[in-house]
Amino acid sequence: MNESSPQPVRSQIRDGVAVITIDNPPVNALSDEVRQALGRELEATVRDSNVRAVVLHGNGRTFCAGADIREFGKVREQPWTAVLAAQVEASAKPVVAAIHGATLGGGLELALGAHYRVAARSATMGLPEVRLGLIPGGGGTQRLPRLVGAAVGAEMVATGDSVSASRALEIGLVDEVVDDGAELAAAIDKAGELAASGEALRRTRNAEGLKDKALALVQLEDVRAVVGRRSRGLLAPTVALDAVAKAIEGSFDEGLEFELDAFQRCLESPQRAGLIHAFFAERRASRSLVPGAARPRPVARVAVIGGGTMGAGIAAALLEADLQVVMLERDGSSLDAGLGRVRKIHSRLVDSGRLAAEAAAEVLARLRGTVAYEDLGDVDLVIEAAFEDMDVKKDIFRTLERVCKEGAVLATNTSYLDIDRIAEATRRPQDVIGLHFFSPANVMKLLEIVVPAKVADDVVATGFELARRLKKVAVRSGVCDGFIGNRILFTYREAASHMMEDGASPYEIDQALEAFGYAMGPFRTNDLTGGDIAWATRRRKDATRDPRARYVRIADQLYERGWLGQKTGRGYYRYPEGARAGQPDPEVLALVDAERKARGIGPRPFTPQEIVDRYMAALINEAAKVLEDGIAVRPSDIDVVLVNGYGFPRWRGGPMKYADDIGLPRIVETLGRLSEEDPHFWSPSQLLVRLAGQGRTLATLNSDHQATHA
Ligand code: COA
């Protein structure tokens, strides 16, 4: 056996126990090299007569976070994880897994092969493959349900959710939980003990969690119903459940065969490519892009200005991240209402069982309210979420400059205002930044970090560090009307209105986009967010609208009738008695028809494909302009924004990935054709034209240090 480091896998014999350590930073992913080395070390333990038992262990922050995601889509060398897990399980010498950190995917599957599992208290365990469009391929779909039963096993496999060590103990996934840092010693002791006892080894393939077949099948169907609703359009969760069905109904070896085959099917699916693209896009986006070695400024106390829906959501998110929060409102009653909104968010969490009542009390104890700016003297960060008006914001920032300590970060949550102008209104433009949250701010994962011209690097770094603490996906954006997301949204919504006026009904448009993978089409979304918000955006843009721009009046007509969407019981759809799912409304269709007549437009039919093509062409074209203008750093950042903030189907990776998949020449050709109809709206992005001409993809602009004007 190899005793020297730095091998990706090494062994050391302690009291007759071979400790096999995976050492492949940062997360001990099972690369080709690691799997091969593991196979060799396991084999060596069989031959070595000095070895009585084996412990599997990982160096660093985790036991093992699973397959090396970079290798999917490439040819992977044997032995695969399934072979290693079987090798572990078949060992005649006892094998104990010492689990710590995020033990995921293939990492957990290896541990499932072991004869005994010891976990550190802070460890988490899960099979997250479905999130990447895959199913476990190392025996996980067969061993986990046999060990923990069909209800929990099927749920873990199909949702990808992890469990804590204490929960793992409860469900029988691990045999013992010990204090952090004590897992290796405990595993070595146990391995020695098992060897000495000579007891028959427990092999998970023989575990009896699925013994009551009828019950297991009922439990499986329950999970299937819930998962079916949650993961509409996704292939992997259904396939994963089919594999669990095999575990219930067939022999272990038949199940393994099914799993391998199903894993291969998922591996080859475009959904796998899209979801893995999204995974790496998020990690790339959060790489801070801060020049030099700027360190984030320390943040412990945060002020939130404004207690409306947005301010309250932001406060709730900050509180959950262990920060001290002070909310400022203009008077006592507004403050009470604002604090009430934060409490309500937490009481809902308690009611739904997602937060313990004591934990909610502890969280809320960190929340204070004030109506006096002077009380903000000690905060490290201010997030302004007040009324969207430039003069109001300038006043607030001038006051903040007066009362806040030197070095406090002054952030605005504006969703479109020119942050350079807000910054210029103060004598501390280096401290002013945009932190654009999405509603509800304690739920939505996206945070646009909007970087004005004069902001200091360490303030940008502070924004990214805050996002990390809030468990949000951060994307850097330049300053422009709407930043990355809302600017693109505005354009593709326009394309939808044009199609509606030209002959497609709002319902046809929604259906086409829902079939494409959106949970809700644009008109349904409009009804949810409220027609008054879109109306206000249009009024704001009146002053600067290009005279050549086409203007569809239908939305204004709905607004004038008070049809604002769900909150008024009708919008594009009708919502009788508060129903959440809308019903098509003949009066809306009549209104649309009348407007077409008034405009002299003879309606023409649109196929679902044509609807999707136009919508996507508008989206992709504006996104490319956002890149050209240097507002987004790289195409995959736009994917992250649209997937996490605007409902773009994650399994497609994002609109830039989709554009590459269907081919830039095709998009440029579509834009060329459409610009004959409306040259102003459809003027093609020069970046797209250039890339298409060079036979390049948008993905070639994703490398870390590229200039956007390639
Ligand atoms: N394969 C390859 N690289 C991986 C990886 C994997 N399974 N898991 C994480 N990484 C990389 C990340 O890309 C990142 O690389 P970077 O620093 O170059 O960006 C680095 O490891 C650290 O990961 P990060 O996510 O930044 O750290 P974290 O502490 O926030 O989270 C994990 C760690 C393991 C919880 C998280 O990375 C994760 O969930 N990984 C996916 C695990 C998975 O799905 N495994 C099953 C594969 S089928």
Short mmCIF file of C-alpha atoms in Angstrom, two decimals, residues 47 79 173 316 420 579 583 598 601 624 645:
data_model
loop_
_atom_site.label_atom_id
_atom_site.label_comp_id
_atom_site.label_asym_id
_atom_site.label_seq_id
_atom_site.Cartn_x
_atom_site.Cartn_y
_atom_site.Cartn_z
CA ARG A 47 -4.25 -9.00 0.14
CA PRO A 79 -13.96 1.53 -12.08
CA LEU A 173 -28.87 5.91 7.40
CA ALA A 316 -36.16 38.55 7.11
CA ASP A 420 -24.38 56.62 -10.36
CA ALA A 579 -59.05 31.19 -7.42
CA GLN A 583 -59.62 31.15 -16.47
CA ALA A 598 -58.84 50.07 -34.23
CA ILE A 601 -54.40 44.88 -37.89
CA ALA A 624 -26.54 40.04 -26.21
CA GLY A 645 -35.06 35.51 -11.02
#
